[in-house]
Amino acid sequence: MADSQKDVPFKSVQVEALVVMKIVKHCSSSFPTTATGSIVGMDTNGVLEITNTFPFPTVDVSSTDSHQNDASSLAAAAPRAKANIAYQNEMIRHLKEVNVDANNVGWYTSATMGNFINLSFIENQYHYQRDNDKTVALVHDVSRSSQGALSLRAFKLSNDFMAAYKEGKFTTESLQKSKLTFKDIIVEVPVIVHDSHLLTSFLHQIPALPDNPTIDLPTSLDDIRRDPARIPAHPSFDALDVSIDPFLEKTCDLLLESIEAHYTDLNNHQYYQRQLTREQFKITQWQTKRKAENAARLAAKQTPLPEDEWQRLFKLPQEPSRLEGMLNAKQVEQYSKQVDGFTANITSKMFAVRGNLLPE
Amino acid sequence: MAIDQEHFVHLARPLAPSVLGYGGSSAPLAVNIQPQAVFSIIDHAVRRDIRDTQSTRVIGALVGIRSEDGSEVEVRSTFAIPHTENEDQVEVDVEYQKNMLALTLKASPRETLLGWYTTSHELNSFSALIQNFFASPETGTFPHPAVHLTISTEAGQAIETKTYISAPVAVNAERAAESCLFIEVPHKLLFTDAERAALGSVTAAAENENRSAPIVSDIENLAQALETVSDLLERVSGFVGDVMDEEREGNHALGQYLMNALSLAPKVAPTAIENDFNNHIQDVLMVSYLANTIRTQIELAQRLATAPLVGGEKEGEKKEGEEGAKQEGGRPSRGGKRGGRGGGRGGGQRGEPREPRESNE
């Protein structure tokens, strides 16, 4: 990814604490349905500052479980829906009046275990990036954040991919020519969390590690229970949770899904290729037949029939787009990196547990 | 997680006659404030524009959820309202408030207008005016009381929050619009579990001098957490050591508490631990290995698919078939269900006729 770093107009994304909280709140309250919203901010000296955000209105699908997927897909498509573009402009106009940065700099979406790379994501980001190069997609992973560490990542499409997507052609030939691989689709931008001065002051009032060495000692067990120790928010002790297996399992499921998608994609291509061979075979047959006929007519001193009529008679099948396959490959890469991260985590925890339970 | 909890005396609120007709309750009101609401207010305070107003405070509306009986409200979000305040008059952009409220409610239809906030603790006649606006039947929260939240944003001082509701009070009818009785109600700052992680990274940023911090990976986060825990343990064991060496007065309650905590440590046979440990770690490493194999295979398939040679696809598919078989074999302890699924497909693929082109494994 390092080589594609150069075509990014900004080096990092600086997210205000307010934005972090708002996104997390919106995403987790609508979980497991996908949540999307718009972000505003400005770009200064190669850092894209994201200073405020607002959610997109959700279409009111009846909230039964069977419609959950509909709601999800609608929400996923929200950033490029016409009604929402109007909503976004209206909202930004209003925010401008209270001195909020009035530049749209992209959008955010929620994800579960890193399963955000799909056509919808690409289309949304393309929609934004087409008009303004300095836009970014923030992805908040609700499931991963529940393990203790916040998972908020920023992505944008690479310029090569933008060009390719504009043409809308993802055939083998065009990919060979442009040398575009799945690794070049999206570029990740490092995210930095930033607090304002006033907020820093506020946050220091929220429980931190006890700094006063002499505290009043409790007189009974009840005292301790009544006034439990306040656990500071950072570093979060949720990260020490030993049960990580559900996460691994979920990722495995998603991986298998991806393999399935990969397989479907391959089948499509095989079908296309068989179809192509068959058509080409027919054409060759027709051509040889026509040649023989012409030879016969020439011998009989007649005018030869045209030999390029096959272009009208036969139609070559359209090559299916390679984009799905590329996205799938990217998604698999993302999953396996995630598994690597889990493994690193769980093995260290397991060694810690063993060391604790089995004193040398 | 709730902070800012304190003991509180509820005062009865004098009821206006008109409220009685609507069955308004005099039950105590509890206000829960979510952190992003406070964050928004603070952000608004930082971005205030003091060019054409004499006041340093800003105002805005509180939006959130009211419980069914109206005894509890939860402030979920806020939006700023432009206003100007001079010595003898206050101007609030009512049109703006109406539009913004409609826009906000469009995105979260379950929420309602709850009240308003300002960034100074001062309660004056302007406050009463605005409060009456927010509590009125046409433009406000009537018959429920409007909540007024004040946050002090004075630089260099602690940030305090206070919440009020109001009752109408006036000497005569003409002055009713600009006076009201504010009654303080208790409030809590409420963090849900989902926000813990976010708050963690935000707090991490607050601890740095430049008030910013990168988002750390899981493993770094784990390392930090472990360091903190081991520091805390060190501290406790230091305390215990001091007591043992009779350098410090012991404490019965603490001793009892520690004993209780220690007795929770499980007693497991070392062989069982060893066994479980090995099994589990093998599983985990296997999953990691397989995930990386799948990645490599698919990457290869992608490369071959666009490589300028014929039959690239078939190789990709072949590998994938083997992948399924591997999944079947590589998962002995983790339930037959998923392994069976992968294996079933692997088997199905093996049965299919395909070009006998060997991959270069």
XYZ file of C-alpha atoms in Angstrom:
721
model
C 0.000 0.000 0.000
C 2.984 2.236 0.567
C 3.514 2.911 -3.092
C -0.014 4.191 -3.608
C 0.403 6.524 -0.650
C 1.726 9.253 -2.900
C -1.536 9.907 -4.664
C -3.309 10.821 -1.449
C -3.833 14.552 -1.096
C -3.550 14.364 2.694
C -1.256 12.382 4.985
C -3.555 11.644 7.852
C -7.065 12.126 9.083
C -7.557 13.956 12.344
C -10.867 13.105 13.941
C -12.318 15.277 16.697
C -13.412 13.432 19.818
C -16.943 14.668 19.220
C -17.028 12.932 15.859
C -15.700 9.710 17.363
C -18.393 9.701 20.018
C -21.178 10.546 17.614
C -20.193 7.891 15.114
C -19.784 5.240 17.788
C -23.139 6.130 19.267
C -24.975 6.062 15.986
C -23.360 2.851 14.784
C -23.853 0.944 18.013
C -27.449 2.067 18.475
C -28.436 0.819 15.050
C -26.344 -2.353 15.243
C -26.612 -4.839 13.494
C -28.190 -2.708 10.785
C -25.640 -0.678 8.883
C -25.522 2.971 9.862
C -24.218 5.717 7.616
C -23.740 9.426 7.964
C -21.938 12.409 6.615
C -18.805 14.069 7.978
C -17.732 17.672 7.662
C -14.411 19.329 8.262
C -11.536 20.933 6.443
C -8.155 20.176 5.078
C -5.114 22.005 6.422
C -1.462 21.305 5.633
C -1.975 17.762 4.489
C -4.132 16.806 7.457
C -7.819 16.296 6.898
C -9.574 17.526 10.017
C -12.963 16.048 10.649
C -14.812 18.299 13.028
C -18.449 17.305 12.951
C -20.813 14.678 11.716
C -24.491 13.911 11.376
C -26.345 10.728 10.562
C -28.364 10.178 7.434
C -32.072 9.646 7.890
C -33.013 6.014 7.766
C -35.824 4.898 5.595
C -38.573 3.604 7.792
C -38.774 -0.041 6.938
C -41.027 -1.934 9.313
C -38.706 -3.103 12.015
C -39.322 -6.820 11.825
C -36.344 -9.086 11.592
C -37.118 -10.292 8.113
C -36.630 -6.799 6.800
C -33.349 -6.262 8.506
C -31.353 -6.884 5.385
C -33.460 -4.445 3.447
C -32.868 -1.790 6.051
C -29.159 -2.546 5.998
C -28.867 -2.327 2.274
C -30.919 0.844 2.196
C -28.722 2.401 4.845
C -25.632 1.269 2.987
C -26.884 2.976 -0.133
C -27.932 6.096 1.771
C -24.837 8.247 1.106
C -25.532 8.347 -2.618
C -29.331 8.523 -2.485
C -30.782 11.693 -3.963
C -32.912 12.546 -0.962
C -29.908 12.310 1.316
C -27.767 14.557 -0.816
C -30.422 17.214 -0.400
C -30.585 16.471 3.312
C -26.840 16.746 3.603
C -26.718 20.098 1.816
C -29.509 21.445 3.979
C -27.824 20.243 7.150
C -24.455 21.695 6.176
C -26.104 25.007 5.371
C -27.567 25.044 8.866
C -24.333 23.996 10.522
C -22.550 26.805 8.753
C -24.640 29.331 10.636
C -23.235 28.116 13.941
C -19.621 28.218 12.785
C -19.166 24.545 12.051
C -16.853 23.792 9.133
C -19.193 23.671 6.196
C -17.251 21.390 3.886
C -18.367 17.896 3.302
C -15.313 15.643 3.564
C -16.885 12.259 3.119
C -19.047 9.820 4.986
C -18.926 7.082 7.586
C -20.322 3.610 7.828
C -20.487 0.870 10.407
C -19.081 -2.606 9.857
C -19.078 -5.973 11.546
C -15.755 -7.778 11.777
C -14.307 -5.851 8.873
C -16.882 -6.878 6.277
C -17.208 -3.473 4.685
C -15.471 -3.970 1.361
C -18.239 -4.372 -1.159
C -19.640 -2.697 -4.224
C -21.796 -0.380 -2.187
C -18.786 0.963 -0.285
C -16.920 1.569 -3.517
C -19.882 3.289 -5.130
C -20.410 5.588 -2.161
C -16.808 6.609 -1.972
C -16.674 7.049 -5.724
C -19.715 9.260 -5.511
C -17.948 11.525 -3.007
C -14.474 11.360 -4.422
C -15.636 12.115 -7.940
C -16.601 15.626 -6.903
C -13.938 16.255 -4.320
C -10.630 14.470 -4.070
C -10.253 15.302 -0.413
C -12.960 13.052 0.894
C -12.619 10.005 3.011
C -14.711 7.081 4.235
C -14.554 6.371 7.945
C -15.310 2.810 8.920
C -16.234 2.014 12.475
C -16.168 -1.664 13.352
C -18.748 -2.172 16.056
C -17.875 -5.786 16.862
C -14.193 -5.168 17.140
C -14.639 -2.100 19.258
C -16.554 -4.163 21.789
C -13.291 -5.949 22.578
C -11.795 -2.890 24.114
C -9.843 -1.142 21.401
C -11.673 1.366 19.257
C -11.651 0.386 15.625
C -12.032 3.426 13.423
C -10.321 3.476 10.067
C -10.220 5.877 7.172
C -10.149 4.827 3.549
C -10.215 6.373 0.146
C -10.063 5.045 -3.380
C -6.753 5.208 -5.171
C -6.489 7.462 -8.209
C -5.790 4.530 -10.509
C -8.918 2.864 -9.358
C -10.929 6.058 -9.744
C -9.834 6.289 -13.347
C -10.681 2.671 -13.968
C -14.044 2.927 -12.263
C -14.914 6.001 -14.280
C -14.540 4.007 -17.448
C -16.526 1.240 -15.838
C -14.491 -1.448 -17.538
C -13.043 -4.266 -15.529
C -12.239 -6.828 -18.169
C -9.148 -8.985 -18.154
C -7.750 -6.939 -20.986
C -8.195 -3.577 -19.334
C -6.789 -4.868 -16.066
C -3.743 -6.220 -17.828
C -3.236 -2.885 -19.424
C -3.700 -0.772 -16.300
C -1.870 -3.246 -14.015
C -4.537 -2.625 -11.409
C -4.710 -5.298 -8.743
C -7.011 -5.677 -5.796
C -4.349 -4.207 -3.556
C -4.655 -0.869 -5.304
C -8.371 -0.348 -4.856
C -8.423 1.452 -1.567
C -5.829 3.337 0.403
C -5.917 3.430 4.158
C -5.128 6.728 5.823
C -3.900 6.832 9.425
C -6.432 8.192 11.891
C -5.568 10.478 14.785
C -8.006 11.344 17.556
C -7.912 14.942 18.684
C -9.486 16.749 21.656
C -10.147 20.446 22.054
C -8.651 22.243 25.063
C -11.991 22.510 26.785
C -12.717 18.866 26.218
C -9.338 17.848 27.599
C -10.205 19.725 30.714
C -13.553 17.952 30.895
C -12.020 14.535 30.313
C -9.632 14.987 33.171
C -12.628 15.118 35.473
C -13.710 11.669 34.381
C -12.114 9.011 36.626
C -8.459 8.448 35.961
C -5.978 6.272 37.790
C -5.843 7.220 41.467
C -3.025 9.679 41.874
C -3.437 10.447 45.557
C -1.186 8.019 47.429
C -3.055 8.313 50.711
C -6.707 7.468 50.620
C -9.010 6.740 53.501
C -8.945 3.048 54.192
C -12.330 1.331 54.292
C -13.624 0.081 57.601
C -15.667 -2.884 56.361
C -16.320 -4.967 53.267
C -19.549 -3.089 52.716
C -17.614 0.116 52.374
C -15.725 -1.320 49.471
C -18.862 -2.632 47.834
C -20.741 0.597 48.276
C -17.999 2.650 46.729
C -16.402 0.492 44.049
C -13.185 1.608 42.453
C -13.809 3.805 39.447
C -12.196 2.266 36.473
C -10.522 4.726 34.138
C -11.532 4.668 30.514
C -7.985 4.442 29.315
C -6.365 1.968 29.081
C -9.477 -0.110 28.798
C -9.427 -3.346 30.733
C -11.960 -4.850 28.331
C -8.949 -5.719 26.229
C -7.967 -8.278 28.861
C -11.019 -10.423 28.172
C -9.812 -13.953 27.448
C -12.735 -15.189 25.371
C -11.810 -14.210 21.863
C -13.004 -17.421 20.234
C -16.388 -16.040 19.142
C -14.585 -13.375 17.176
C -12.302 -15.887 15.517
C -15.253 -18.074 14.738
C -17.202 -15.224 13.196
C -14.239 -14.252 11.066
C -13.908 -17.850 9.904
C -17.555 -17.845 8.879
C -17.056 -14.661 6.956
C -13.962 -16.117 5.317
C -15.939 -19.120 4.178
C -18.567 -16.783 2.769
C -15.868 -15.004 0.844
C -14.607 -18.279 -0.544
C -18.108 -19.018 -1.669
C -18.328 -15.653 -3.380
C -14.974 -16.310 -4.989
C -16.224 -19.625 -6.257
C -19.367 -18.084 -7.751
C -17.231 -15.518 -9.453
C -15.013 -18.212 -10.904
C -18.013 -20.151 -12.121
C -19.291 -17.096 -13.909
C -15.991 -16.718 -15.654
C -15.793 -20.332 -16.575
C -19.250 -20.125 -18.027
C -18.237 -17.076 -19.974
C -15.145 -18.773 -21.238
C -16.988 -21.878 -22.335
C -19.510 -19.693 -24.087
C -16.716 -17.785 -25.765
C -14.990 -20.926 -26.993
C -18.238 -22.277 -28.318
C -19.011 -19.085 -30.205
C -15.525 -18.852 -31.564
C -15.723 -22.435 -32.701
C -18.995 -21.702 -34.504
C -17.453 -18.691 -36.171
C -14.470 -20.642 -37.390
C -16.795 -23.297 -38.717
C -18.847 -20.708 -40.521
C -15.725 -19.093 -41.912
C -14.319 -22.333 -43.275
C -17.707 -23.145 -44.762
C -17.914 -19.764 -46.391
C -14.363 -20.137 -47.703
C -15.160 -23.477 -49.220
C -18.318 -22.017 -50.746
C -16.386 -19.105 -52.161
C -13.795 -21.405 -53.589
C -16.614 -23.329 -55.240
C -18.220 -20.150 -56.555
C -14.855 -18.933 -57.816
C -14.429 -22.167 -59.629
C -17.895 -21.693 -61.113
C -16.940 -18.112 -62.041
C -19.444 -16.503 -59.692
C -18.789 -13.442 -57.486
C -17.569 -14.502 -54.032
C -19.804 -13.914 -51.018
C -18.534 -11.449 -48.385
C -16.470 -13.117 -45.678
C -17.094 -10.775 -42.786
C -20.781 -11.424 -42.398
C -20.082 -13.432 -39.221
C -19.872 -10.243 -37.284
C -23.572 -9.798 -37.829
C -24.535 -13.403 -37.463
C -22.730 -14.206 -34.207
C -22.444 -12.226 -31.050
C -19.568 -12.727 -28.643
C -20.663 -12.906 -25.028
C -19.899 -9.950 -22.772
C -17.093 -10.543 -20.331
C -18.361 -10.305 -16.752
C -16.805 -7.569 -14.647
C -13.700 -8.455 -12.726
C -14.530 -5.966 -10.013
C -16.466 -8.366 -7.810
C -13.547 -10.753 -7.739
C -11.117 -8.000 -6.913
C -13.237 -6.724 -4.075
C -13.622 -10.208 -2.751
C -9.877 -10.713 -2.785
C -9.426 -7.448 -0.921
C -11.998 -8.533 1.599
C -10.239 -11.835 2.162
C -6.972 -10.025 2.650
C -8.664 -7.852 5.204
C -10.100 -10.860 7.047
C -6.845 -12.712 7.205
C -5.040 -9.663 8.533
C -7.722 -9.444 11.143
C -7.183 -13.075 12.069
C -3.481 -12.369 12.397
C -4.279 -9.616 14.831
C -6.570 -11.868 16.844
C -4.005 -14.597 16.936
C -1.316 -12.299 18.211
C -3.679 -11.172 20.910
C -5.019 -14.507 21.994
C -1.698 -16.317 22.064
C -0.170 -13.733 24.329
C -3.206 -13.884 26.590
C -3.066 -17.664 26.653
C 0.577 -17.738 27.592
C -0.220 -15.267 30.324
C -3.014 -17.467 31.651
C -0.837 -20.541 31.594
C 2.009 -18.758 33.294
C -0.418 -17.685 35.965
C -2.050 -21.057 36.560
C 1.125 -23.099 36.289
C 3.737 -21.486 38.478
C 7.178 -22.688 37.534
C -20.979 3.436 33.775
C -22.357 6.465 35.468
C -20.300 9.240 36.863
C -21.175 12.465 38.600
C -23.593 10.681 40.844
C -24.316 12.383 44.072
C -26.910 12.508 46.781
C -29.720 14.773 45.876
C -32.756 16.310 47.529
C -35.774 16.524 45.279
C -37.778 19.693 45.678
C -41.437 19.680 44.827
C -42.164 21.903 41.895
C -45.075 24.287 42.214
C -47.622 23.378 39.619
C -49.348 25.863 37.424
C -53.098 25.406 37.210
C -52.987 24.806 33.473
C -50.613 21.898 33.913
C -52.990 20.150 36.244
C -55.608 19.886 33.553
C -53.200 17.851 31.420
C -52.373 15.468 34.176
C -48.812 16.683 34.406
C -46.947 14.805 37.070
C -44.991 16.221 39.911
C -42.856 13.090 40.051
C -39.146 13.683 40.362
C -37.346 14.041 37.083
C -34.022 12.361 36.470
C -31.863 13.482 33.600
C -29.347 11.191 31.946
C -26.849 12.836 29.692
C -24.891 10.936 27.116
C -21.310 11.956 26.564
C -21.678 12.952 22.925
C -24.233 15.550 23.966
C -21.737 17.107 26.359
C -19.046 16.859 23.696
C -21.293 18.695 21.247
C -21.994 21.460 23.717
C -18.306 21.866 24.454
C -17.573 21.953 20.743
C -20.228 24.608 20.304
C -18.761 26.642 23.153
C -15.369 26.535 21.491
C -16.784 27.651 18.162
C -18.862 30.521 19.471
C -18.976 33.737 17.573
C -18.832 36.842 19.749
C -18.747 39.490 17.081
C -22.300 40.756 17.286
C -23.358 39.735 20.737
C -22.281 40.832 24.166
C -22.763 37.510 25.823
C -20.124 34.857 25.992
C -22.575 32.042 26.341
C -24.126 30.031 23.570
C -27.432 28.242 23.540
C -28.749 25.167 21.828
C -31.458 22.559 21.980
C -31.359 19.192 23.734
C -32.762 16.242 21.842
C -33.309 12.769 23.200
C -35.699 10.246 24.610
C -38.277 10.614 27.363
C -39.407 7.562 29.284
C -43.097 6.661 29.076
C -44.074 8.107 32.416
C -41.971 11.161 31.797
C -39.925 10.699 34.947
C -36.656 10.103 33.168
C -35.146 11.768 30.151
C -32.044 10.852 28.219
C -30.223 13.565 26.334
C -28.794 11.969 23.221
C -27.807 14.826 20.997
C -27.837 18.555 20.796
C -27.748 21.198 18.144
C -26.608 24.759 18.364
C -28.954 27.702 17.884
C -27.594 31.092 16.859
C -28.614 33.866 19.241
C -27.568 37.370 20.101
C -27.808 38.867 23.520
C -27.416 42.515 24.418
C -28.030 44.475 27.580
C -31.748 44.777 27.186
C -32.749 42.220 24.588
C -32.164 38.659 23.503
C -32.759 37.301 20.064
C -33.057 33.605 19.307
C -33.317 32.355 15.755
C -36.645 30.563 16.079
C -36.837 29.685 12.415
C -33.431 28.046 12.595
C -34.432 26.071 15.655
C -37.546 24.790 13.903
C -35.710 23.726 10.752
C -32.826 22.143 12.602
C -35.164 20.224 14.861
C -37.006 18.868 11.841
C -33.709 17.851 10.239
C -32.445 16.173 13.398
C -35.652 14.299 14.002
C -35.695 13.106 10.418
C -32.497 11.168 11.047
C -33.615 9.797 14.397
C -37.409 9.695 14.442
C -37.668 8.238 17.937
C -36.200 11.284 19.616
C -37.966 14.433 20.718
C -37.104 17.916 21.835
C -36.267 17.888 25.538
C -35.116 21.371 26.389
C -32.160 23.603 25.925
C -28.634 24.211 27.128
C -26.431 27.178 27.716
C -22.792 27.510 28.619
C -22.921 29.557 31.773
C -24.420 28.896 35.167
C -26.068 32.270 35.337
C -29.864 32.232 35.430
C -31.320 35.608 34.479
C -34.491 36.968 32.960
C -33.297 36.056 29.494
C -32.947 32.487 30.677
C -36.544 32.635 31.851
C -37.647 33.993 28.502
C -35.932 31.231 26.598
C -37.070 28.631 29.090
C -40.689 29.693 28.616
C -40.212 29.492 24.881
C -38.972 25.897 25.156
C -41.693 24.920 27.624
C -44.568 26.484 25.725
C -47.232 24.314 24.068
C -46.614 25.564 20.497
C -42.855 25.484 20.252
C -41.693 23.398 23.152
C -42.090 20.368 25.289
C -45.455 21.065 26.977
C -47.018 19.195 28.838
C -43.647 17.805 29.862
C -41.258 20.161 31.574
C -38.446 21.581 29.499
C -35.019 20.641 30.772
C -32.440 23.365 31.068
C -28.832 22.257 31.165
C -26.058 24.610 32.099
C -22.403 23.832 31.618
C -19.728 26.157 32.832
C -17.079 26.556 30.181
C -14.919 29.087 31.935
C -11.307 28.533 30.951
C -9.113 27.209 33.700
C -11.948 26.031 35.902
C -13.632 22.709 36.383
C -16.467 22.033 34.002
C -19.661 21.696 35.990
C -23.037 20.666 34.757
C -26.404 21.517 36.285
C -29.910 20.689 35.164
C -33.115 22.537 35.911
C -36.783 22.365 35.194
C -39.062 25.304 35.698
C -42.433 26.385 37.004
C -44.227 29.489 35.894
C -44.241 32.255 38.433
C -45.061 35.892 38.058
C -46.455 38.835 39.892
C -48.850 39.684 37.091
C -49.841 38.331 33.714
C -47.723 40.799 31.717
C -44.511 39.703 33.332
C -45.228 35.983 33.145
C -43.300 35.557 29.891
C -40.033 36.765 31.347
C -40.010 35.078 34.704
C -40.034 31.556 35.892
C -38.858 29.494 38.802
C -35.921 27.207 38.099
C -35.686 24.073 40.167
C -32.564 22.006 40.063
C -32.995 18.327 39.224
C -30.400 15.568 39.500
C -28.523 14.389 36.453
C -26.053 11.684 35.564
C -23.502 11.393 32.847
C -24.175 7.994 31.370
C -21.737 5.908 29.362
C -22.894 2.749 27.681
C -20.557 -0.151 27.066
C -20.370 0.646 23.391
C -18.868 4.004 24.185
C -16.207 2.668 26.495
C -13.800 1.937 23.689
C -14.363 5.313 22.092
C -13.969 7.067 25.394
C -10.763 5.139 25.962
C -9.137 6.476 22.829
C -10.468 9.957 23.448
C -9.044 9.909 26.956
C -5.768 8.620 25.620
C -5.660 11.690 23.419
C -6.401 13.918 26.397
C -3.408 12.543 28.238
C -0.994 13.618 25.533
C 0.432 17.072 25.458
C -0.692 17.843 21.927
C -4.167 16.507 22.712
C -4.086 13.939 19.943
C -3.328 10.261 19.751
C -3.307 7.766 16.936
C -5.738 4.878 17.065
C -3.737 1.965 18.392
C -3.959 -1.603 17.229
C -5.429 -4.332 19.407
C -2.068 -5.665 20.454
C -0.740 -2.270 21.532
C -3.902 -1.718 23.459
C -3.426 -5.061 25.181
C 0.129 -4.182 26.058
C -0.973 -0.904 27.611
C -3.716 -2.579 29.590
C -1.320 -5.239 30.855
C 1.203 -2.650 31.914
C -1.420 -0.783 33.873
C -2.685 -3.934 35.531
C 0.777 -5.033 36.520
C 1.424 -1.569 37.961
C -1.737 -1.825 40.013
C -0.825 -5.312 41.221
C 2.595 -4.030 42.154
C 0.944 -1.378 44.226
C -1.297 -3.831 46.029
C 1.550 -6.217 46.719
C 3.602 -3.280 47.944
C 0.847 -2.445 50.379
C 0.579 -6.048 51.547
C 4.358 -6.236 51.919
C 4.366 -3.091 54.027
C 1.695 -4.506 56.277
C 3.603 -7.780 56.638
C 6.762 -5.914 57.562
C 4.718 -3.967 60.073
C 5.665 -0.711 58.444
C 2.022 0.172 57.951
C -1.190 -0.323 59.774
C -3.141 -3.235 58.296
C -6.750 -2.914 57.323
C -9.213 -5.728 58.023
C -11.681 -4.808 55.355
C -9.036 -4.628 52.655
C -7.495 -7.880 53.834
C -10.830 -9.616 53.703
C -11.520 -8.194 50.274
C -8.173 -9.401 48.943
C -8.703 -12.849 50.452
C -12.104 -13.080 48.762
C -10.615 -12.072 45.454
C -7.743 -14.540 45.734
C -10.022 -17.400 46.660
C -11.689 -16.995 43.283
C -8.563 -18.255 41.526
C -9.471 -21.615 40.006
C -7.709 -24.786 41.091
C -7.036 -26.874 38.036
C -4.692 -29.819 37.638
C -1.492 -28.796 35.849
C -1.847 -31.576 33.282
C -5.357 -30.452 32.415
C -4.144 -26.912 31.915
C -1.252 -28.056 29.816
C -3.595 -30.151 27.742
C -6.210 -27.467 27.221
C -3.564 -24.913 26.507
C -1.934 -26.986 23.814
C -5.227 -27.883 22.203
C -6.470 -24.379 22.133
C -3.309 -22.793 20.904
C -3.117 -25.310 18.117
C -6.640 -24.418 17.088
C -5.891 -20.748 17.090
C -2.691 -21.122 15.143
C -4.443 -23.391 12.687
C -7.133 -20.825 12.035
C -4.491 -18.202 11.498
C -2.565 -20.482 9.169
C -5.649 -21.346 7.160
C -6.736 -17.752 6.870
C -3.359 -16.831 5.474
C -3.407 -19.774 3.115
C -6.773 -18.693 1.814
C -5.442 -15.221 1.317
C -2.462 -16.458 -0.630
C -4.615 -18.716 -2.756
C -7.086 -16.030 -3.626
C -4.343 -13.586 -4.347
C -2.800 -16.120 -6.649
C -6.140 -16.766 -8.286
C -6.536 -13.058 -8.899
C -3.070 -12.791 -10.354
C -3.637 -15.739 -12.617
C -7.028 -14.487 -13.682
C -5.538 -11.346 -15.119
C -2.249 -12.869 -16.152
C -1.761 -13.063 -19.910
C -1.993 -16.834 -20.125
C -4.856 -19.089 -20.943
C -6.473 -21.215 -18.297
C -5.535 -19.074 -15.348
C -8.961 -19.506 -13.883
C -8.858 -23.211 -13.720
C -5.835 -23.128 -11.538
C -7.463 -20.752 -9.143
C -10.470 -22.970 -8.859
C -8.376 -26.057 -8.366
C -6.588 -24.497 -5.453
C -9.818 -23.444 -3.974
C -11.073 -26.987 -4.103
C -8.075 -28.066 -2.145
C -8.737 -25.280 0.270
C -12.064 -26.800 1.145
C -10.409 -30.141 1.720
C -7.837 -28.572 3.958
C -10.467 -26.889 6.008
C -12.067 -30.209 6.560
C -8.879 -31.786 7.770
C -7.532 -28.891 9.741
C -10.272 -28.477 12.284
C -10.411 -31.471 14.515
C -11.705 -29.974 17.712
C -13.896 -27.172 16.576
C -17.253 -28.801 15.957
C -18.006 -30.758 12.842
C -20.475 -28.239 11.521
C -18.301 -25.773 9.792
C -15.642 -28.256 8.911
C -18.317 -30.403 7.375
C -19.605 -27.510 5.355
C -16.218 -26.648 3.926
C -15.445 -30.254 3.396
C -18.720 -30.935 1.707
C -18.063 -28.296 -0.822
C -14.508 -29.415 -1.235
C -15.741 -32.902 -1.952
C -18.323 -31.603 -4.366
C -15.685 -29.770 -6.260
C -13.452 -32.719 -6.419
C -16.213 -34.680 -8.040
C -16.647 -32.150 -10.809
C -15.006 -32.674 -14.148
C -12.390 -30.109 -14.842
C -9.475 -29.480 -17.120
C -6.589 -31.696 -16.083
C -4.231 -28.790 -15.825
C -2.031 -29.119 -12.781
C -1.245 -26.100 -10.752
C 2.346 -25.366 -9.968
C 2.295 -26.319 -6.334
